[in-house]
XYZ file of N, CA and C in Angstrom:
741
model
N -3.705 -4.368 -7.384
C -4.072 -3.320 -6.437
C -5.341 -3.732 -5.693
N -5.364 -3.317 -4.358
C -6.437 -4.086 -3.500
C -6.838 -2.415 -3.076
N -8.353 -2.610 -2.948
C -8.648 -1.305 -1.767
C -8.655 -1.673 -0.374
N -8.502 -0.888 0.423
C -7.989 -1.255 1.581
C -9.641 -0.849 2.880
N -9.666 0.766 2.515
C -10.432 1.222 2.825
C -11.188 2.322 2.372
N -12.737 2.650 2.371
C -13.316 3.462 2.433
C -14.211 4.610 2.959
N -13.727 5.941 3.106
C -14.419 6.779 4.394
C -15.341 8.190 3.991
N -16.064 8.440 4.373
C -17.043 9.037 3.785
C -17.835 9.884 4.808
N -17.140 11.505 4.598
C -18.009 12.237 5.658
C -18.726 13.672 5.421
N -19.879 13.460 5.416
C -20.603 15.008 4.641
C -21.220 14.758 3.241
N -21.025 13.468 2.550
C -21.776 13.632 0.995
C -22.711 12.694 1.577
N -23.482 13.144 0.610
C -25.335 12.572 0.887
C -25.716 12.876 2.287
N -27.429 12.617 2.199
C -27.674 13.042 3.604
C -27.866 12.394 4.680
N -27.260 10.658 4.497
C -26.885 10.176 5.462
C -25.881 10.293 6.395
N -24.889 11.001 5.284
C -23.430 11.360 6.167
C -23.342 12.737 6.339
N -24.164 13.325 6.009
C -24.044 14.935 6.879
C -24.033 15.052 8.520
N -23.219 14.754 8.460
C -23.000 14.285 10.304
C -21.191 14.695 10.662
N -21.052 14.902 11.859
C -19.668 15.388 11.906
C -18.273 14.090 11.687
N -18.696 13.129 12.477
C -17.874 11.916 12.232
C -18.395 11.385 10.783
N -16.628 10.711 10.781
C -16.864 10.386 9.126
C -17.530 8.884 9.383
N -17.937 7.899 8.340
C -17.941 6.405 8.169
C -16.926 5.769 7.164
N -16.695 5.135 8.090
C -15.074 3.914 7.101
C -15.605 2.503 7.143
N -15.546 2.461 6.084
C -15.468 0.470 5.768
C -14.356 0.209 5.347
N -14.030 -0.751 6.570
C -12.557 -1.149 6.643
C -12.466 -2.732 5.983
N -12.403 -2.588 5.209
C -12.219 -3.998 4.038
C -11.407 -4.737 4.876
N -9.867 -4.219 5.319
C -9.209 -5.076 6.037
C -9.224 -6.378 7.164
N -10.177 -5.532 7.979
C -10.995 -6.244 8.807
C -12.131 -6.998 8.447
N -12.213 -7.093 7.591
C -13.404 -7.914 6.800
C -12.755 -9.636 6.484
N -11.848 -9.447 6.206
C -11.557 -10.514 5.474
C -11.335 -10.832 3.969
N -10.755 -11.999 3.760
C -11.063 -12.174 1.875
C -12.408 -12.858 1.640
N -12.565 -12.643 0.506
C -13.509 -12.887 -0.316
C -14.139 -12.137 -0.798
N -15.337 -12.821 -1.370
C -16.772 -11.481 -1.768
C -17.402 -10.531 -0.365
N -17.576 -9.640 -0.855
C -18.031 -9.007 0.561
C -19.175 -8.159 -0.082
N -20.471 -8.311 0.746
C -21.918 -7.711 0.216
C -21.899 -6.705 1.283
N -22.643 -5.400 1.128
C -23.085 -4.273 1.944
C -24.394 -4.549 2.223
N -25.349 -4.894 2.910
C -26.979 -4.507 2.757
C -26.912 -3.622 3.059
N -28.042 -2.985 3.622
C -29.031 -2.106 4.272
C -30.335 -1.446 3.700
N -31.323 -0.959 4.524
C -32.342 -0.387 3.936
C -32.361 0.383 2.843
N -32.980 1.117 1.970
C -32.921 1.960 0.755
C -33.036 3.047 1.711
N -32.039 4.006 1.072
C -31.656 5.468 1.745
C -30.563 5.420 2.647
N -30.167 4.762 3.013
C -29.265 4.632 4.486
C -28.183 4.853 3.879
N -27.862 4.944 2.464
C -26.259 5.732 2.018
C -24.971 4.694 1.541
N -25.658 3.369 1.405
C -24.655 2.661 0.841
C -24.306 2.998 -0.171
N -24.601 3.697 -1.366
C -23.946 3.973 -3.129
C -23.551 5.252 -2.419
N -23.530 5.857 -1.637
C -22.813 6.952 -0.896
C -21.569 6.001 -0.651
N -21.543 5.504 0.284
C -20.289 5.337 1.009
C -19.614 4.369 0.299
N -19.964 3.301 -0.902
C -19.050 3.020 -2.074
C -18.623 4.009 -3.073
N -19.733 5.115 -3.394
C -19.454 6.196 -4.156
C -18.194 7.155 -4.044
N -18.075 7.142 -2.413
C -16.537 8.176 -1.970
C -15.391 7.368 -2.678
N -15.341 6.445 -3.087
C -14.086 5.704 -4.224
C -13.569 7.005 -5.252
N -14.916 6.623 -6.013
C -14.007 7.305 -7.296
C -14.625 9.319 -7.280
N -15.186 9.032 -5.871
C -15.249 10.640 -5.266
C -14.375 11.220 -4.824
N -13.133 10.292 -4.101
C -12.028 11.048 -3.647
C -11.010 10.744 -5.074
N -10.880 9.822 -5.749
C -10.101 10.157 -7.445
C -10.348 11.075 -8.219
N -11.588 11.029 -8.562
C -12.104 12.171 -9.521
C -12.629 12.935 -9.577
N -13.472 13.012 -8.202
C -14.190 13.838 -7.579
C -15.636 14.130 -8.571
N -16.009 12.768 -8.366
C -17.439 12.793 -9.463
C -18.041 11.281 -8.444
N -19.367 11.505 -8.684
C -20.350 10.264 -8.009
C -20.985 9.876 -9.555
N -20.466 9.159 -9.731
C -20.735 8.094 -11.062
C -23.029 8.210 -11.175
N -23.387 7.311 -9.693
C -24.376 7.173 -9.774
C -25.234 8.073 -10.231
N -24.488 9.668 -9.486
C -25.539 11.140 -9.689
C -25.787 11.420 -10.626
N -24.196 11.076 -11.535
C -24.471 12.230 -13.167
C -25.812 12.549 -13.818
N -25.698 13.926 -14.110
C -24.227 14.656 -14.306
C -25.272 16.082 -12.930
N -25.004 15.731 -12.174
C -25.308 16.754 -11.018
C -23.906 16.384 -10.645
N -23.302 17.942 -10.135
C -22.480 18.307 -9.187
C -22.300 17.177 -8.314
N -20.605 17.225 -7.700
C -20.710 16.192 -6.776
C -20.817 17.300 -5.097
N -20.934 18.595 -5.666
C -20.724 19.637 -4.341
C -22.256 19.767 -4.175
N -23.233 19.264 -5.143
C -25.138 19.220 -4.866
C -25.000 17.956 -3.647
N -24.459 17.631 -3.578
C -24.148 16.088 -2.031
C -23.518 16.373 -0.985
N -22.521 17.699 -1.200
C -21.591 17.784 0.087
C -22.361 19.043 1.359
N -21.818 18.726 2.158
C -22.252 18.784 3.449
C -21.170 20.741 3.952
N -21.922 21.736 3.963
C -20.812 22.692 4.864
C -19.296 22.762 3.771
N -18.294 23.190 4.499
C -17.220 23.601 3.920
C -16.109 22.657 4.685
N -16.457 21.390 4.651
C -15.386 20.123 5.032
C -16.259 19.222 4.637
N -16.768 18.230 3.852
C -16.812 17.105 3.453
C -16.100 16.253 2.924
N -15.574 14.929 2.858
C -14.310 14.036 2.820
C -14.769 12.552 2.245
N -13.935 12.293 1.230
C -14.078 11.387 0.847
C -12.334 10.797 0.491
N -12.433 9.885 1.134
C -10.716 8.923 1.392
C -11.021 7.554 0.759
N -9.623 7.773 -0.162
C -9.593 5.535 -0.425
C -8.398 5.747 -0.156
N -7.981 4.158 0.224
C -6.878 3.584 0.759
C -6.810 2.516 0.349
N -5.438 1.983 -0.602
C -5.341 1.167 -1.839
C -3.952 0.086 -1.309
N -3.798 -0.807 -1.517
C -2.444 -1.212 -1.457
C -1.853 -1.955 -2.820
N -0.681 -1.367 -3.036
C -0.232 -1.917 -4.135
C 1.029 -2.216 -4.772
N 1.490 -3.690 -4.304
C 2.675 -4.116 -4.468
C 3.346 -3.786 -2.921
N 2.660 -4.066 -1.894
C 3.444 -3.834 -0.648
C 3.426 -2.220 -0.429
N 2.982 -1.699 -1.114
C 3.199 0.057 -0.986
C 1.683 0.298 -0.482
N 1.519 1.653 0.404
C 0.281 2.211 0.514
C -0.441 3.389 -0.033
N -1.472 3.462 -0.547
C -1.762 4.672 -1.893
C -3.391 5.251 -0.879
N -2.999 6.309 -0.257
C -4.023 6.974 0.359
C -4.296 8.550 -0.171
N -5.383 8.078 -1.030
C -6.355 9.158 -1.794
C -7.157 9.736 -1.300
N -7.423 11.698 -1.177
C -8.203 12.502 -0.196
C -8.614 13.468 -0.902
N -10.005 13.718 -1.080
C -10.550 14.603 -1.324
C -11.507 15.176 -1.083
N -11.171 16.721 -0.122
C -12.151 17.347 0.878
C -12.589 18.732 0.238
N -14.369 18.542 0.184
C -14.859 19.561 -0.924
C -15.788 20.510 0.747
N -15.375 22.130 -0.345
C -16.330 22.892 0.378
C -17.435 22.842 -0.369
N -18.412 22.965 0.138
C -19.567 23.275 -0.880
C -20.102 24.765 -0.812
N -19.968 24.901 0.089
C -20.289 27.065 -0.021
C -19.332 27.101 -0.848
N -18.334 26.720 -1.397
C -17.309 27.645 -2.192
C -17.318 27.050 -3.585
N -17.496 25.814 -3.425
C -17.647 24.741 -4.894
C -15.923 24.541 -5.034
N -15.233 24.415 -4.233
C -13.958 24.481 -4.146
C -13.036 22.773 -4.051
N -12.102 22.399 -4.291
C -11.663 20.603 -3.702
C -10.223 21.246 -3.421
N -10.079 20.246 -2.296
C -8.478 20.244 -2.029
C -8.142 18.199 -1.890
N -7.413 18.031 -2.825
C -6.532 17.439 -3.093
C -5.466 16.696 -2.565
N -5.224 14.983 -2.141
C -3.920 14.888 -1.888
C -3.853 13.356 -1.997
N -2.373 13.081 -2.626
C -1.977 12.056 -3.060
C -1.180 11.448 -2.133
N -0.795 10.228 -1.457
C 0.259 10.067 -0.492
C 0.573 8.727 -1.331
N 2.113 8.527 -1.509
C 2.180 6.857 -2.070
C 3.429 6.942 -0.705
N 3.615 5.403 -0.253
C 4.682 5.298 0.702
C 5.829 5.418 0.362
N 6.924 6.500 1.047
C 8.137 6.539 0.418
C 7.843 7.902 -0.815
N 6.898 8.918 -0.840
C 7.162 9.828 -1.965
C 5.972 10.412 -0.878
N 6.520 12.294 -1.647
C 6.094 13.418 -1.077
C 4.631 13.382 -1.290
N 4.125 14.229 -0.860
C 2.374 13.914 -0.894
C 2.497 14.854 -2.055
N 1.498 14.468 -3.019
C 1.043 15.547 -4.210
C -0.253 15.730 -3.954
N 0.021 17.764 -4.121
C -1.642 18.074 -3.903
C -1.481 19.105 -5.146
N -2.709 20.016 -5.134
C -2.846 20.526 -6.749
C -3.452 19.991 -7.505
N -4.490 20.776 -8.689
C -5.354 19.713 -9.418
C -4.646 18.677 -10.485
N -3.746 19.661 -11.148
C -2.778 19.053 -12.436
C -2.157 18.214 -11.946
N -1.025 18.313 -11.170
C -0.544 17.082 -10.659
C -1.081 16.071 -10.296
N -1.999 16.279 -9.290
C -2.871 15.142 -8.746
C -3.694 14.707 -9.433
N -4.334 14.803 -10.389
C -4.941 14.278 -11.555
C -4.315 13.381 -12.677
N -2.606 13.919 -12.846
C -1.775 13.267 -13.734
C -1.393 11.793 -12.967
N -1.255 11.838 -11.829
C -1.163 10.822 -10.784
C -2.161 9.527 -10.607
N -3.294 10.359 -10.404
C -4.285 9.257 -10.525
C -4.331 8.837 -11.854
N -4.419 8.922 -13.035
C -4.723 8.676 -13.927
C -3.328 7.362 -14.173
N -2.051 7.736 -13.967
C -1.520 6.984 -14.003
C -1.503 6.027 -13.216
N -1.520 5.916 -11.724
C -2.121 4.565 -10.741
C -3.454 3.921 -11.445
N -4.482 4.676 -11.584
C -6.034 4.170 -11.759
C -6.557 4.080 -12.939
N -6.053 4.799 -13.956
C -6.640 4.822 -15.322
C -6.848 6.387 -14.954
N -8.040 6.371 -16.830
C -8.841 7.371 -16.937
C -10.234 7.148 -16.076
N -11.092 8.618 -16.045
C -12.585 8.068 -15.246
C -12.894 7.105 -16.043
N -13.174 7.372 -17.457
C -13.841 6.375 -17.956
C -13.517 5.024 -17.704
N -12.547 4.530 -17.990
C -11.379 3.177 -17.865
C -11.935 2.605 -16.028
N -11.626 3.585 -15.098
C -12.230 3.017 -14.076
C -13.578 2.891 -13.654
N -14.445 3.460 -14.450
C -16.128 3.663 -13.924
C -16.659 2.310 -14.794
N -15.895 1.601 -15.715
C -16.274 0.833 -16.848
C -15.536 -0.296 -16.912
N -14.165 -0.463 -15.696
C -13.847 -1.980 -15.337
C -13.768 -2.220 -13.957
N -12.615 -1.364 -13.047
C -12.589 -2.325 -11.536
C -14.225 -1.279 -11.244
N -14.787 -0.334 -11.254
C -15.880 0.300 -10.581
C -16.807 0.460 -11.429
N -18.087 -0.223 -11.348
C -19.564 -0.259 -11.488
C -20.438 -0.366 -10.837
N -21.117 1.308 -10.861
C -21.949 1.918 -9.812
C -23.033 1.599 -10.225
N -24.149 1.138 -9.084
C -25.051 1.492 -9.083
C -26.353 1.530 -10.489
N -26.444 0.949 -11.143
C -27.815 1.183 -11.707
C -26.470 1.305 -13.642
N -25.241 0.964 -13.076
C -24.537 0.745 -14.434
C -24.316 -0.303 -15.093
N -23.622 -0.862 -16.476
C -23.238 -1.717 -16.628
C -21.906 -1.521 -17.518
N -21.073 -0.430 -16.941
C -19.903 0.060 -17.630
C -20.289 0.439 -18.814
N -21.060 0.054 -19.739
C -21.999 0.993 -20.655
C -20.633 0.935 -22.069
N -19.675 -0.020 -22.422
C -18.665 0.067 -22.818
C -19.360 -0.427 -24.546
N -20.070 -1.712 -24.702
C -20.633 -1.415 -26.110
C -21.511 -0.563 -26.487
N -22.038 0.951 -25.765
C -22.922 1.634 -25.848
C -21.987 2.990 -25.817
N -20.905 2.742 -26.120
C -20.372 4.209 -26.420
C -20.012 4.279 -28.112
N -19.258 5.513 -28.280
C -19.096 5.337 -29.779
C -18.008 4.544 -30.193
N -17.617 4.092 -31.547
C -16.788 3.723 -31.436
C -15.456 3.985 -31.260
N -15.284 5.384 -31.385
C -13.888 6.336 -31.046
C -13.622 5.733 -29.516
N -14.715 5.802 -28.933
C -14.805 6.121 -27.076
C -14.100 4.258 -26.848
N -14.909 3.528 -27.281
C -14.397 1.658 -27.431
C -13.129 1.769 -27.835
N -12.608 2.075 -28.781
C -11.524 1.749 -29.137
C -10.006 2.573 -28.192
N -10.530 3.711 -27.516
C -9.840 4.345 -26.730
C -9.799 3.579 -24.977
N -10.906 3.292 -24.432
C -11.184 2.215 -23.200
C -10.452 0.764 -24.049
N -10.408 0.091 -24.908
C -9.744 -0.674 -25.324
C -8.090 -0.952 -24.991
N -7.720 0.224 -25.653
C -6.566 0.652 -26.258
C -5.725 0.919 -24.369
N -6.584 1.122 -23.349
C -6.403 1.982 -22.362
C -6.319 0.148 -21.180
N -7.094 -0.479 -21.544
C -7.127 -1.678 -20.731
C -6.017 -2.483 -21.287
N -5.820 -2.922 -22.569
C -4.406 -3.291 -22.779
C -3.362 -2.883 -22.606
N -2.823 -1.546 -22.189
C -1.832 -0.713 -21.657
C -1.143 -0.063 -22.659
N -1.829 -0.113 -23.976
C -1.135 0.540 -25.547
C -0.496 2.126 -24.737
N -0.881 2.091 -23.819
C 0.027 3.896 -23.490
C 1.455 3.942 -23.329
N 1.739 2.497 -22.974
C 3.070 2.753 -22.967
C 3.892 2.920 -24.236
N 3.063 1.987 -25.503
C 3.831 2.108 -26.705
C 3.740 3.731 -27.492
N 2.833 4.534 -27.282
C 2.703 5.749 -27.415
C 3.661 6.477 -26.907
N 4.386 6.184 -25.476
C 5.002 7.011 -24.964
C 6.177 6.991 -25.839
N 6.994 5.163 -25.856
C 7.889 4.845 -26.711
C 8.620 5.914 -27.772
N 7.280 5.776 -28.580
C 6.917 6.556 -30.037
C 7.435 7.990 -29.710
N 6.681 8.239 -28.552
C 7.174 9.836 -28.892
C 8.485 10.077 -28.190
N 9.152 8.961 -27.113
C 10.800 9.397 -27.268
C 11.525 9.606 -28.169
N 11.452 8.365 -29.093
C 11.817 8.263 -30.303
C 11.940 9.307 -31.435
N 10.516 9.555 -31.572
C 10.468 10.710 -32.040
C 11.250 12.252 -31.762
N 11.091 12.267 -30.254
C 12.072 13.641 -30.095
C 13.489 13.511 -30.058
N 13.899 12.196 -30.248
C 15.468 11.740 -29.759
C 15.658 11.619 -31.901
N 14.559 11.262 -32.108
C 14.805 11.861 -34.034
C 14.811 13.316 -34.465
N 14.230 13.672 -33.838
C 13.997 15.091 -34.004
C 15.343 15.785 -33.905
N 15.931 15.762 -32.529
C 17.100 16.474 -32.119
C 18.361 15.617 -32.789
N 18.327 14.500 -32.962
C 19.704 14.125 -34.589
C 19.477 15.005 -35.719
N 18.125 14.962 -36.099
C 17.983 15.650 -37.562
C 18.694 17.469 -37.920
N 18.053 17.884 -36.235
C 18.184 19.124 -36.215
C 20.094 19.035 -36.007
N 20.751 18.374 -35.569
C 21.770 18.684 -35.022
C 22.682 18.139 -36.523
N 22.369 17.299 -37.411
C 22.791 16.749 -38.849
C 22.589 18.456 -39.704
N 21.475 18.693 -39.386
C 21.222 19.990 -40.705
C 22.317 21.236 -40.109
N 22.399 21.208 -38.726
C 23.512 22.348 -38.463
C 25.032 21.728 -38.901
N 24.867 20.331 -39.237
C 26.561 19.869 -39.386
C 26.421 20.397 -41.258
N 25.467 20.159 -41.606
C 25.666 20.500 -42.996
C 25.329 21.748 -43.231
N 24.651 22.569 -42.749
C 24.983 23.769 -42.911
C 26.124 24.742 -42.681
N 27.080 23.826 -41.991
C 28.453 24.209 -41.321
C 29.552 23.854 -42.657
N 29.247 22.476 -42.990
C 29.903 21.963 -43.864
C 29.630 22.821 -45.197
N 28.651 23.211 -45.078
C 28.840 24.143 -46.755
C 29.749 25.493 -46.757
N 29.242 26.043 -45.550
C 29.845 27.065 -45.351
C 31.264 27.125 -45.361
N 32.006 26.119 -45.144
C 33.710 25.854 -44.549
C 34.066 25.138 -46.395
N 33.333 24.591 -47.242
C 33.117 24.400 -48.341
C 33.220 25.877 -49.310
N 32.372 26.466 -49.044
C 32.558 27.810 -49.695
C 33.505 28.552 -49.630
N 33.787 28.289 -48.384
C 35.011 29.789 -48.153
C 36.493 28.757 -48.462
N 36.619 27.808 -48.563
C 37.950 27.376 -48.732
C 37.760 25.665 -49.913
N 37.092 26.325 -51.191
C 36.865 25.328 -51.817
C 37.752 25.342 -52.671
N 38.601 26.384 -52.571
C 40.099 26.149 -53.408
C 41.089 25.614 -53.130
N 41.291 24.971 -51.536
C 42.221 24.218 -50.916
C 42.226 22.775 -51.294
N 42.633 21.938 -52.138
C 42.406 20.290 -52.435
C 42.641 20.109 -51.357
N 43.072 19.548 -50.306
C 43.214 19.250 -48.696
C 42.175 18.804 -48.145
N 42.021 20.512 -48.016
C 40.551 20.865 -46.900
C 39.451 20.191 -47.704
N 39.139 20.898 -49.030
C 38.053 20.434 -49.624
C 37.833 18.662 -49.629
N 38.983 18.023 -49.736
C 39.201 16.316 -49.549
C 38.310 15.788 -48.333
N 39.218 16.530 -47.266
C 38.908 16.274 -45.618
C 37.720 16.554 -45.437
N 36.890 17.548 -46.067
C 35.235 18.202 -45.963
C 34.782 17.190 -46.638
N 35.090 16.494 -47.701
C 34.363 15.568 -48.542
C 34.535 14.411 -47.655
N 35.153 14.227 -47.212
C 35.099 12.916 -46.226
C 33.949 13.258 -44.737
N 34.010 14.337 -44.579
C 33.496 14.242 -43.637
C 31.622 14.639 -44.051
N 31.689 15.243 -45.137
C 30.347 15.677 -45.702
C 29.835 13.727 -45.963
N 30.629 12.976 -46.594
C 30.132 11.388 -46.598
C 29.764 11.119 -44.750
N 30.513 11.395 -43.946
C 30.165 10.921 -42.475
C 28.679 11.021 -42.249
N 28.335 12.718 -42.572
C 26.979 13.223 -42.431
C 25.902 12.240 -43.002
N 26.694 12.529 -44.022
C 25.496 10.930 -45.391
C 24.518 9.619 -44.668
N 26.283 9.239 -43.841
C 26.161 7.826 -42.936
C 25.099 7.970 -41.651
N 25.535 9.222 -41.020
C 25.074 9.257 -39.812
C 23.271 9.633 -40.045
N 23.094 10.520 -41.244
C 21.869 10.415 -41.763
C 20.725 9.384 -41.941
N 21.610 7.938 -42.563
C 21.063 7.109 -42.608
C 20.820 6.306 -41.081
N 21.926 6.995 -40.101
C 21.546 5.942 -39.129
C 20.456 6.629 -38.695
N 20.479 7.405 -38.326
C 18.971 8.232 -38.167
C 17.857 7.982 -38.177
N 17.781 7.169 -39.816
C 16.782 7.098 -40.486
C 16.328 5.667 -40.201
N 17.450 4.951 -39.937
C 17.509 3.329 -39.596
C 17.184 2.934 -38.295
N 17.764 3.714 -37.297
C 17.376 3.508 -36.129
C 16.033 3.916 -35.951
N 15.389 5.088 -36.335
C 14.022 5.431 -36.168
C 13.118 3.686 -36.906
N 13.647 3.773 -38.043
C 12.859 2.110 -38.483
C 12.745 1.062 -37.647
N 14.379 0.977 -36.829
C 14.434 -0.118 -35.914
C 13.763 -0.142 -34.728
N 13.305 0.568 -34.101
C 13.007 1.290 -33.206
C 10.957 1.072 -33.503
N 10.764 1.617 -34.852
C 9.396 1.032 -34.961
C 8.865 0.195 -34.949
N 9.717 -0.729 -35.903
C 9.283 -2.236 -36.071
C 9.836 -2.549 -34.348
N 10.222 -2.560 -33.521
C 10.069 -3.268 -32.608
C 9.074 -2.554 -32.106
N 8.342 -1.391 -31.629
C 7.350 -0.787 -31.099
C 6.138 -1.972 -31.467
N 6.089 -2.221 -32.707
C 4.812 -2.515 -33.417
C 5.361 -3.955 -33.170
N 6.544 -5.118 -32.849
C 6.320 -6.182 -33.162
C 6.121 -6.519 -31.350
N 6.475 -5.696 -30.555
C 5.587 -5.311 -29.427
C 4.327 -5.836 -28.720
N 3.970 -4.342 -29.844
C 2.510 -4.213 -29.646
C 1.350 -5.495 -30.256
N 2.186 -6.404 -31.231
C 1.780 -6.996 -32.042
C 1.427 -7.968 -31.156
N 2.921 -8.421 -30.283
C 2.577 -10.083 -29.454
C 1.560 -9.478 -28.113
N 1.518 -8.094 -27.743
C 0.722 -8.075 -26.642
C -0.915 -7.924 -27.075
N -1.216 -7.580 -28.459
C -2.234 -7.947 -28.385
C -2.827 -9.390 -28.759
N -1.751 -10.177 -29.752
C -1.998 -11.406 -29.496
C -2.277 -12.065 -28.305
N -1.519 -11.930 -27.372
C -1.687 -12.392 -25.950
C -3.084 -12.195 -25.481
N -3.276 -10.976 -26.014
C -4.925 -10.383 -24.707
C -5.712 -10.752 -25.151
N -5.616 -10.592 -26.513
C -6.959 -11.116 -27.145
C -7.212 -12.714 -27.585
């Protein structure tokens, strides 16, 4: 994922002004690219609208409000991302009389998502968590991602989050509900089976044919139980070679 561009109009009090400012990376060129300018003139502003229009937080400020920076009841902060040939244009325009954000997600080819829940579930899946992004692709200002200085719950979760372990979590819990709903649907076959057992356990026949089929339950029990195993051990022999790999 590349950023494309950044625009920034109304936070801090360099940009309290009606036109926004965009740094257009595009036009820049590749390589390293440095910002100068004087102290005050709003550069950790106008890199700051990044993870101001994602998360709607200025990393540098914490923990002051990011609406203690905004400008009137339209201030704007836009990134523009490209990724994999697709375009990912992120917007978030805060009132500050109201302490209010409005929200919006655009990927090319899908409906715009606005709303906090959604649009939050979104970013998080393109960008990470804040933490995950303030502590690898973005380090603001006066930081140093601060990643051996958290606890160790917090390390092992930014860890766990840069190797991509979320997907094997997700795995887990298909699994889990696709176990869940056999088990539940096995205990209604045997609760069926007793019942058709009881009321006609004087028939040798029936009772035969129920015994054959009460063994099916047995079987299908175990696959249950087998497939959930099979199903782990590959989760974990997985997870096993990808952290070999990373690490």
């Amino acid at each position: 994922m590349r950023l494309r561009s950044v625009t920034n109009r109304g936070l801090g009090r360099p940009y309290r002004k009606p036109d926004p400012t965009t740094l257009d990376l595009d036009a820049l060129g590749p390589g390293i690219i440095a910002l100068s300018g004087p102290n005050g003139n709003g550069k950790t502003f106008l890199l700051e609208a990044v993870p101001a229009a994602l998360y709607q937080s200025l990393p540098y400020r914490e923990p002051r409000s990011i609406y203690e920076y905004a400008s009137g009841r339209d201030s704007i902060a836009e990134a523009v991302f490209e990724d994999k040939g697709c375009t990912i244009r992120v917007t978030s325009r805060f009132d500050a009389e109201r302490r209010k954000c409005e929200r919006t997600l655009v990927v090319d080819g899908e409906a715009p998502i606005t709303g906090k829940a959604p649009f939050d579930a979104r970013v998080r899946e393109l960008f990470g968590s804040y933490d995950f992004f303030t502590s690898a692709p973005f380090v603001s200002q006066g930081q140093r991602g601060n990643i051996c200085e958290r606890p160790v719950a917090g390390r092992k979760a930014l860890f766990a989050e840069f190797i991509g372990m979320g997907r094997y979590a997700k795995r887990h819990e298909t699994a889990k509900a696709r176990r869940d709903r056999l088990a539940a649907d096995l205990d209604a076959l045997r609760r069926d089976l007793a019942a058709l057992l009881e009321e006609f356990g004087e028939r040798e026949p029936l009772q035969f044919a129920l015994g054959e089929a009460t063994e099916g339950a047995a079987v299908a029990a175990a696959g249950v139980d087998s497939s959930r195993t099979t199903e782990a051990d590959a989760i974990a022999e997985e997870g096993s070679a990808v952290l070999a790999r990373d690490l």
